[in-house]
PDB file of C-alpha atoms in Angstrom:
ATOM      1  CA  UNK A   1      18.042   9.540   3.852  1.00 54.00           C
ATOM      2  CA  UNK A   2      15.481  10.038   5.939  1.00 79.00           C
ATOM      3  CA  UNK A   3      13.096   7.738   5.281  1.00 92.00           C
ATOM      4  CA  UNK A   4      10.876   4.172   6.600  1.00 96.00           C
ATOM      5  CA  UNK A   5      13.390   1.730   6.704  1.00 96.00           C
ATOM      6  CA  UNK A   6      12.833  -2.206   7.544  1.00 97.00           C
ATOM      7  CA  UNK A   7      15.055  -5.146   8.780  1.00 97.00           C
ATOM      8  CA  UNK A   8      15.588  -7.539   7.688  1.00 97.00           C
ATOM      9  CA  UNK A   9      15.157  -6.745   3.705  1.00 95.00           C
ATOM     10  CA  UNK A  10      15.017 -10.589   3.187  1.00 97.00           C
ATOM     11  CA  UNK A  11      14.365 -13.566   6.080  1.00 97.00           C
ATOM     12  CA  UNK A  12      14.384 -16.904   5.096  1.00 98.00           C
ATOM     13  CA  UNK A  13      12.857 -19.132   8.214  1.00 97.00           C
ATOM     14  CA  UNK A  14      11.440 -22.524   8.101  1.00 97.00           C
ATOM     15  CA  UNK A  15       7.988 -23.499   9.012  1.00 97.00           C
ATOM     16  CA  UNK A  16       7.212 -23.055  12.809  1.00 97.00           C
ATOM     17  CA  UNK A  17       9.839 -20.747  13.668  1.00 98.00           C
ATOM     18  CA  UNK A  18       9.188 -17.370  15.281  1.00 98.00           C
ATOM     19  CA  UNK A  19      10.556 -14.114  13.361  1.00 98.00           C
ATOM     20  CA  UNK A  20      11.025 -10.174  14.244  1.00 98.00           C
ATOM     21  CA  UNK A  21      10.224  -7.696  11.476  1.00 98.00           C
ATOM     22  CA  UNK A  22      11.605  -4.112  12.316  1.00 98.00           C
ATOM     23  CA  UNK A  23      10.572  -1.002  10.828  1.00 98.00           C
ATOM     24  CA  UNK A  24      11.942   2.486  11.556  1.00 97.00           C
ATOM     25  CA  UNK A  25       9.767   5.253  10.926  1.00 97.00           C
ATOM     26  CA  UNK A  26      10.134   8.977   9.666  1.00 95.00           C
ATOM     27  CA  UNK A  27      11.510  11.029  12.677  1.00 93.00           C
ATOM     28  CA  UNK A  28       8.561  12.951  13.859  1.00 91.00           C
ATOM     29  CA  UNK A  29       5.878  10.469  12.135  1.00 93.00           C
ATOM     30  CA  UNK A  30       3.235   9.294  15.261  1.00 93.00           C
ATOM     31  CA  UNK A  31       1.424   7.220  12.615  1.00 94.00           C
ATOM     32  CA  UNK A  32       2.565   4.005  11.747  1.00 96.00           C
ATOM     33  CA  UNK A  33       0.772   1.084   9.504  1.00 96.00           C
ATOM     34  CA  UNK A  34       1.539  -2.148   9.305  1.00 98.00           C
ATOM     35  CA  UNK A  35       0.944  -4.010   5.476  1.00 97.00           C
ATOM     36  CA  UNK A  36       1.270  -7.519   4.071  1.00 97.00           C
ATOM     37  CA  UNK A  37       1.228  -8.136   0.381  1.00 96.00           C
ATOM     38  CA  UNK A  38       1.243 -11.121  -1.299  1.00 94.00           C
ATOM     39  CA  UNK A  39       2.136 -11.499  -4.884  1.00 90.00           C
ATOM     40  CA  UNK A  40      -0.252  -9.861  -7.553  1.00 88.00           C
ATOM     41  CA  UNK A  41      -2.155  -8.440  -5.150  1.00 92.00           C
ATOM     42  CA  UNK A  42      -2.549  -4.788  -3.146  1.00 93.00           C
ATOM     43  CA  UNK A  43      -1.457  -4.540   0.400  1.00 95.00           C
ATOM     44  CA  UNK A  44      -3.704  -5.915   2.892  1.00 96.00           C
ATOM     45  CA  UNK A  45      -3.638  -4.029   5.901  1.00 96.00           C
ATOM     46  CA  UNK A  46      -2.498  -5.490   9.137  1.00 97.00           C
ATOM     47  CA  UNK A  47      -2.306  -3.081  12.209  1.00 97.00           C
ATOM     48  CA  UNK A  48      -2.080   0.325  12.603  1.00 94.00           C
ATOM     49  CA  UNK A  49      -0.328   2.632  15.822  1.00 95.00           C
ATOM     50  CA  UNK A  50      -1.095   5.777  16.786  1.00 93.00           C
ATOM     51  CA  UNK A  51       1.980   6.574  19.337  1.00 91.00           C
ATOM     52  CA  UNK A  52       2.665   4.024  21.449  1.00 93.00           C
ATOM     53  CA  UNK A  53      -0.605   2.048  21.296  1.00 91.00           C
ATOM     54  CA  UNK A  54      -2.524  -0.441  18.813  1.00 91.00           C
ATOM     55  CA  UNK A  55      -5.637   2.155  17.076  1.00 90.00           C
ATOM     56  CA  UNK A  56      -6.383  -0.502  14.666  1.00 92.00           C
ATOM     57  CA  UNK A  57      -5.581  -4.471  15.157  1.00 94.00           C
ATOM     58  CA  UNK A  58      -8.771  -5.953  12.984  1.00 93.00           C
ATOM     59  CA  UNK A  59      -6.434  -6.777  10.215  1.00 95.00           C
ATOM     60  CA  UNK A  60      -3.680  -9.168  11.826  1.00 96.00           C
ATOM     61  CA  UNK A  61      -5.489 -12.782  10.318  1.00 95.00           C
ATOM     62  CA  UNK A  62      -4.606 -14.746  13.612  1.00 95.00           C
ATOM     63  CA  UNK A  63      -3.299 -14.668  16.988  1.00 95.00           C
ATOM     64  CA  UNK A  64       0.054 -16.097  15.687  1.00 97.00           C
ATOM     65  CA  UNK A  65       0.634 -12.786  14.880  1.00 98.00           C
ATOM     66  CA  UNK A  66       1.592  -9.251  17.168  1.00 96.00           C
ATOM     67  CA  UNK A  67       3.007  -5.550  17.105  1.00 97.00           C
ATOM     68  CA  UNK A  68       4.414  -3.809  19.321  1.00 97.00           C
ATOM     69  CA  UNK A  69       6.067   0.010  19.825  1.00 96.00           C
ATOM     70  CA  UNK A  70       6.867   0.909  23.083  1.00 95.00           C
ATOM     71  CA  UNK A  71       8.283   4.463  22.572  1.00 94.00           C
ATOM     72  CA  UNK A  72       6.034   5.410  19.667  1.00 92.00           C
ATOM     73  CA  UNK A  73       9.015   5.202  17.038  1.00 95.00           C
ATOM     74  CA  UNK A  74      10.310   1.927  15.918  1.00 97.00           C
ATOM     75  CA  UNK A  75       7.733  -0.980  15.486  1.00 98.00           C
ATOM     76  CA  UNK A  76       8.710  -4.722  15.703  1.00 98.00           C
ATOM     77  CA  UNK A  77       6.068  -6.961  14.051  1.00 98.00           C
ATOM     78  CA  UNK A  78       6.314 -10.806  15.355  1.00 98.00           C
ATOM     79  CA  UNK A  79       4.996 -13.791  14.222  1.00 98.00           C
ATOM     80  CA  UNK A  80       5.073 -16.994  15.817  1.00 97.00           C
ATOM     81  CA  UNK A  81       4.814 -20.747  14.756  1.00 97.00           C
ATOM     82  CA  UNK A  82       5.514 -19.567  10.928  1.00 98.00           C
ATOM     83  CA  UNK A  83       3.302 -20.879   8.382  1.00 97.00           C
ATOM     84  CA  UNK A  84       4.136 -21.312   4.419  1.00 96.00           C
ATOM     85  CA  UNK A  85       1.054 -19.025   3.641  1.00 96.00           C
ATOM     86  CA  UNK A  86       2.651 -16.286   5.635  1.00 97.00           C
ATOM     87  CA  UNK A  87       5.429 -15.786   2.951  1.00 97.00           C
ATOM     88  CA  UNK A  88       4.659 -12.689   1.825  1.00 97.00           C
ATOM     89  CA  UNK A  89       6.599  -9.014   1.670  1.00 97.00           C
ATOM     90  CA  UNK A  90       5.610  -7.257   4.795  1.00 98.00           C
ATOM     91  CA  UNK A  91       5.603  -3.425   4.406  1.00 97.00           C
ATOM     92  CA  UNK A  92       5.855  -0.871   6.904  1.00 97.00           C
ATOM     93  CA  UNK A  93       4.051   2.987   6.546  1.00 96.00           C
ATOM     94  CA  UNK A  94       4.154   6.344   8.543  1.00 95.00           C
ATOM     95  CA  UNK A  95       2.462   9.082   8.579  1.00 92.00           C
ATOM     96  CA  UNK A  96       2.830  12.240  10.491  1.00 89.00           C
ATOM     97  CA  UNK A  97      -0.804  12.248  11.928  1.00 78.00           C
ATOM     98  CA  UNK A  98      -3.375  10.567  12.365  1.00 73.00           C
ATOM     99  CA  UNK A  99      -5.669  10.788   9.396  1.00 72.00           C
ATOM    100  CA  UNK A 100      -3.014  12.078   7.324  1.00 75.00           C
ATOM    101  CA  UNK A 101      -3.780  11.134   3.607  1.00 76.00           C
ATOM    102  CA  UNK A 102       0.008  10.082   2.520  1.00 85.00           C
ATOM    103  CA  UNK A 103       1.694   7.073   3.980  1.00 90.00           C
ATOM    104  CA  UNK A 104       5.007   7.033   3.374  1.00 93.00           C
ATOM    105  CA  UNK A 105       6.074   3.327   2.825  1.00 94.00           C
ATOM    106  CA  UNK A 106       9.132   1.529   3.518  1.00 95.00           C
ATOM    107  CA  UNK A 107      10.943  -0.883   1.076  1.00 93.00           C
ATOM    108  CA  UNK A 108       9.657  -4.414   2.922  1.00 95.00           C
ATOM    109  CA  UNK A 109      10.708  -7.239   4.506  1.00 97.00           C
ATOM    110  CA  UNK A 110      10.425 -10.214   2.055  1.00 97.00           C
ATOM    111  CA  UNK A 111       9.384 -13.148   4.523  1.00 98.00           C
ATOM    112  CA  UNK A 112       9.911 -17.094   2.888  1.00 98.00           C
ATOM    113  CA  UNK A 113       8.794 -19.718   4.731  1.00 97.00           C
ATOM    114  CA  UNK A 114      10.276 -23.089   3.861  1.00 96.00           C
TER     115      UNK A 114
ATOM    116  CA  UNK B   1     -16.445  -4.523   3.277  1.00 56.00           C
ATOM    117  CA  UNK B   2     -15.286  -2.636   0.064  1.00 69.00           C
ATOM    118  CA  UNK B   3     -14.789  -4.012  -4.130  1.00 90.00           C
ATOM    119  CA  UNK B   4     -12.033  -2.900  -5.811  1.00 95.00           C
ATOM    120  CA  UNK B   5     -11.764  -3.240  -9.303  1.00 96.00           C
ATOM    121  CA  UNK B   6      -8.868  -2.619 -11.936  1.00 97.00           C
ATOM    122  CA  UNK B   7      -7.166  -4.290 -14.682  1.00 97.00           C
ATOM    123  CA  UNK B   8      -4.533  -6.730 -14.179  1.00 96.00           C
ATOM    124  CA  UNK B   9      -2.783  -5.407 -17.052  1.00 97.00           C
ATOM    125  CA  UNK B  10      -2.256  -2.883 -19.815  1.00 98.00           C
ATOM    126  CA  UNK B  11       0.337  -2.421 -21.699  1.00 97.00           C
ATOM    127  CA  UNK B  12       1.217   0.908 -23.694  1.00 97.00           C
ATOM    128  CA  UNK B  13       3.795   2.628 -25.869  1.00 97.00           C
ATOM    129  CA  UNK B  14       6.990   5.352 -25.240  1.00 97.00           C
ATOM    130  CA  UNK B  15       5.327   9.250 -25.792  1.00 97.00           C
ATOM    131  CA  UNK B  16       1.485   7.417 -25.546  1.00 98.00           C
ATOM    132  CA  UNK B  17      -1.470   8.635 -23.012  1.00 98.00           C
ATOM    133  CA  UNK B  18      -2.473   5.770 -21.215  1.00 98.00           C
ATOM    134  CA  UNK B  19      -5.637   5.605 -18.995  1.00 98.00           C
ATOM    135  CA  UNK B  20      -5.842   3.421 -16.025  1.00 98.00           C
ATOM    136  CA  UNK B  21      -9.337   2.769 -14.665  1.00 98.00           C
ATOM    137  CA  UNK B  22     -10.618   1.752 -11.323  1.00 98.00           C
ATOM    138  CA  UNK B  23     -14.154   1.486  -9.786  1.00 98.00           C
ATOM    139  CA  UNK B  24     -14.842   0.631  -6.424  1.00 97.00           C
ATOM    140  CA  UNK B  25     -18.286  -0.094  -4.026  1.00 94.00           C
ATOM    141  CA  UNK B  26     -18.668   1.258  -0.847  1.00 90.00           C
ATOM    142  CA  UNK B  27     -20.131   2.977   1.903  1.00 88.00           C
ATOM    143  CA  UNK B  28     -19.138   5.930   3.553  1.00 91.00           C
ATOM    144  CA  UNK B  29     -16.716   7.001   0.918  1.00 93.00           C
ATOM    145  CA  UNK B  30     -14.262   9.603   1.907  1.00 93.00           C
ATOM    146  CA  UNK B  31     -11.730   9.449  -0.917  1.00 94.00           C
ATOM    147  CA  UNK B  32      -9.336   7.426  -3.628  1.00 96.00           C
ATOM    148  CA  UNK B  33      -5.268   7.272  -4.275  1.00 95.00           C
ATOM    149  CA  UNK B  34      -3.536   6.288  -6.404  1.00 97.00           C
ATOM    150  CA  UNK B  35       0.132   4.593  -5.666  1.00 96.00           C
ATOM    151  CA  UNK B  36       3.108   4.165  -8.163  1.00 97.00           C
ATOM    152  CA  UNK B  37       4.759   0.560  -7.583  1.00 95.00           C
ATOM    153  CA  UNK B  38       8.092  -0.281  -9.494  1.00 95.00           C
ATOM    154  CA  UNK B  39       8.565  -3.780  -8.867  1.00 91.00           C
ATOM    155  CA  UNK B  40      10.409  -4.912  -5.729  1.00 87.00           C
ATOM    156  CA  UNK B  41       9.901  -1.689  -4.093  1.00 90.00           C
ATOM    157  CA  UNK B  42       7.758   0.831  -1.649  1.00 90.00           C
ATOM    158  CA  UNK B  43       4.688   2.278  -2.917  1.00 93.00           C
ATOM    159  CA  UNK B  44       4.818   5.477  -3.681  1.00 94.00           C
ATOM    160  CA  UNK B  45       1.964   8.588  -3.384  1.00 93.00           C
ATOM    161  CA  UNK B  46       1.136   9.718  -6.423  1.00 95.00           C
ATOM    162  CA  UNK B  47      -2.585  11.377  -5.809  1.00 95.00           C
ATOM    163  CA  UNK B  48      -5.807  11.604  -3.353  1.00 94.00           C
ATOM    164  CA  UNK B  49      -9.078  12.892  -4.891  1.00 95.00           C
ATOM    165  CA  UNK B  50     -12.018  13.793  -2.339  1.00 94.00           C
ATOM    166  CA  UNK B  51     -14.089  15.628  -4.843  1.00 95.00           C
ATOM    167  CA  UNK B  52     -15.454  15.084  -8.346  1.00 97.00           C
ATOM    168  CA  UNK B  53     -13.240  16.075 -11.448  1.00 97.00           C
ATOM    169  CA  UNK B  54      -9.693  16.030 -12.572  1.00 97.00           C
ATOM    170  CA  UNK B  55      -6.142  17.039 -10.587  1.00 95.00           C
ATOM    171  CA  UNK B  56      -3.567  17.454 -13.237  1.00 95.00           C
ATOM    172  CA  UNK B  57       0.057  17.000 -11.529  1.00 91.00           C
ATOM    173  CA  UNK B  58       2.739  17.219 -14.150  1.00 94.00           C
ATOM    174  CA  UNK B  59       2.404  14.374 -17.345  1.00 96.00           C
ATOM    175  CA  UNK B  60      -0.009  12.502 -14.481  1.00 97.00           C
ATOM    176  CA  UNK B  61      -3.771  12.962 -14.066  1.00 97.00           C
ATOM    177  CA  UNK B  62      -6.437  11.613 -11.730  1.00 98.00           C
ATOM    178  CA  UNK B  63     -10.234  11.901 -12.049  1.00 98.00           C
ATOM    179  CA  UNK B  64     -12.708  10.982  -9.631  1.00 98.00           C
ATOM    180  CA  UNK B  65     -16.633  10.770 -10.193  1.00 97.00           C
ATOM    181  CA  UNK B  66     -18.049   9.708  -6.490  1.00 96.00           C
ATOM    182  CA  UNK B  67     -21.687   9.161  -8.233  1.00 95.00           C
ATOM    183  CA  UNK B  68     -20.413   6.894 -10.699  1.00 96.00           C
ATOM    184  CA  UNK B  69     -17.552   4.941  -8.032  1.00 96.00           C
ATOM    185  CA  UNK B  70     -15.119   5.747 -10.996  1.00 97.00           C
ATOM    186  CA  UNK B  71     -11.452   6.903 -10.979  1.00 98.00           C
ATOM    187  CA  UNK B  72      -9.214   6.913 -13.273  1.00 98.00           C
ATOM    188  CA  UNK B  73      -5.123   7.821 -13.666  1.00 98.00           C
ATOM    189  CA  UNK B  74      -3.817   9.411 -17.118  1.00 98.00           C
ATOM    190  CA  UNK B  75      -0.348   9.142 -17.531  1.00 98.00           C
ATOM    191  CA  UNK B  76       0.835  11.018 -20.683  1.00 97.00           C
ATOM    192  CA  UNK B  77       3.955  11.116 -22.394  1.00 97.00           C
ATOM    193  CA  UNK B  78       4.631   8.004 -21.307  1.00 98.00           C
ATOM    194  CA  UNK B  79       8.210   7.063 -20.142  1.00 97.00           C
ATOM    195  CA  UNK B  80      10.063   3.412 -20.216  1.00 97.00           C
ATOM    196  CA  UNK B  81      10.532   4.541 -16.493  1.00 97.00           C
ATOM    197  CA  UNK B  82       6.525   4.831 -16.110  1.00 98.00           C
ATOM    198  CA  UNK B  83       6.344   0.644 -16.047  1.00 98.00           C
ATOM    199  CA  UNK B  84       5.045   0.162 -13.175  1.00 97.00           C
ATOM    200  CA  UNK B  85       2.722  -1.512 -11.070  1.00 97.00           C
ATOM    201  CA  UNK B  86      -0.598   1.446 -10.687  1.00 98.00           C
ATOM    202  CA  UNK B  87      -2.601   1.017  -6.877  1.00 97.00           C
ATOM    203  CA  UNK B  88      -6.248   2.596  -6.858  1.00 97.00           C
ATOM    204  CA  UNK B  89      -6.688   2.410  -2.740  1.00 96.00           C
ATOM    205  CA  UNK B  90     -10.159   3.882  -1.327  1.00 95.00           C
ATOM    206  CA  UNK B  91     -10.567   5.248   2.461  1.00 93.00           C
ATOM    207  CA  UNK B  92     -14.242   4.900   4.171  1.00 90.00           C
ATOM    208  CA  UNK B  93     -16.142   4.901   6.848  1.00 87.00           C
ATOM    209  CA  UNK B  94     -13.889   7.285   8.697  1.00 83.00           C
ATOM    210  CA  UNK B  95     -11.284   4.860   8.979  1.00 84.00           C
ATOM    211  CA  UNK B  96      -7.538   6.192   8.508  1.00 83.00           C
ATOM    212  CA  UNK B  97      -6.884   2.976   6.986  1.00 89.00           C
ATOM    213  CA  UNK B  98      -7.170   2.721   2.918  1.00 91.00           C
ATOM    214  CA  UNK B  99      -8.097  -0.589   1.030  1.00 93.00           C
ATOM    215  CA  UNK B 100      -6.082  -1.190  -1.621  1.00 95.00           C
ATOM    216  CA  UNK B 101      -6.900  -2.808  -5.019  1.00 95.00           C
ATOM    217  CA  UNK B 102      -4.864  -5.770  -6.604  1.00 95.00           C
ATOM    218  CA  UNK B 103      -3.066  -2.990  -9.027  1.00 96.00           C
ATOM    219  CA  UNK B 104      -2.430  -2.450 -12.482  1.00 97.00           C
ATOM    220  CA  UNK B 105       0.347  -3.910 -13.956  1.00 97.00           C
ATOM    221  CA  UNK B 106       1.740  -1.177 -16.780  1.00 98.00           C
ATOM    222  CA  UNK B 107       4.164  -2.695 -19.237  1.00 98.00           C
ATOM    223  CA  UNK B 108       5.779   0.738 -21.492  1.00 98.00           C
ATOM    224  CA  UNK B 109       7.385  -0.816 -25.164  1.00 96.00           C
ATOM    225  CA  UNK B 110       9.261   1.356 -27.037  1.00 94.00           C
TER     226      UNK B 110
END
């Protein structure tokens, strides 16, 4: 299949530990988007890359929190000094262009902080 | 910043129409999707409406009246498969990034 895929599917960490969340992208897709959604609620954007570089940062809550995607492809999201509010199921989206009106989503990372 | 609004939850019977409504305030509207959510999983597209009216797409519908802030998704024919959770998301301002609402939860009985 070709589509977004994340790693881990499920991390279990315990409060003030750091974690990596991966998320590979559709081949070809320069857009990538960055969600966190808690549950009951919609996804709450949280950054958003065009290529290589950070377009759109204004959504990550805190400075505990960073993206990064070096060759414009896969995108690691990191979070340090885990909180129990940051439990949550982080999902990844591409897009082939900027602007594009579909996202294609991946299936998430469910994050649990004991 | 941007208000969302949609019901938590409707519920609906196999072979019914359903109608899930959203309405949102803004500035700088540019347009409204709709996402299909099955629970523990991806979102998935189902529509994008710039201008007034109705898009038909096979047994799903989506209207948008910009004057009013008013969407709506019709589902018809309804299948068990159609429970879902239903995501009215608006883009505006020129951003590329769309705010989502808190969703609709649809529950299908036979």
């Amino acid at each position: 299949g070709a589509g977004v895929s994340q790693t881990p599917s499920n991390k279990v960490t315990e409060k003030g530990k750091y974690v990596e969340l991966r998320c590979d992208p559709i081949s070809g897709h320069t857009a990538l988007y960055w969600y966190r959604q808690s549950l009951g609620q919609g996804p709450e954007f949280l950054i958003y890359f065009q290529g290589t570089g950070a377009a759109d940062d204004s959504g990550l809550p805190n400075d505990r929190f960073f993206a990064v995607r070096p060759e414009g492809s896969v995108s690691t999201l990191k979070i340090q000094r885990t909180e129990r509010g940051d439990s949550a199921v982080y999902l990844c989206a591409s897009s082939a262009q900027q602007g594009d009106n579909e996202q294609f989503f991946g299936p998430g990372t469910r994050l649990t902080v004991l | 910043g941007q208000n969302i609004d949609q019901p938590t939850e409707m519920t609906a019977t196999e072979g019914a129409i359903v109608q899930i409504n959203c309405t949102y305030q803004t500035s700088g509207f540019n347009g409204l999707f709709w996402y299909q959510q099955h629970a523990g999983e991806a979102p998935t597209f189902l529509s994008y409406n710039v201008l007034d009216g109705l898009e038909e797409k096979g047994r799903f519908s989506s209207f948008l009246s910009r004057s009013k802030g008013y969407s709506y998704l019709l589902l018809k024919e309804l299948q068990m498969k159609d429970s879902a959770s239903y995501l009215c998301a608006v883009k505006s301002g020129g951003s590329y990034i769309p705010t989502f609402g808190r969703g609709t939860s649809l529950i299908v009985h036979p």
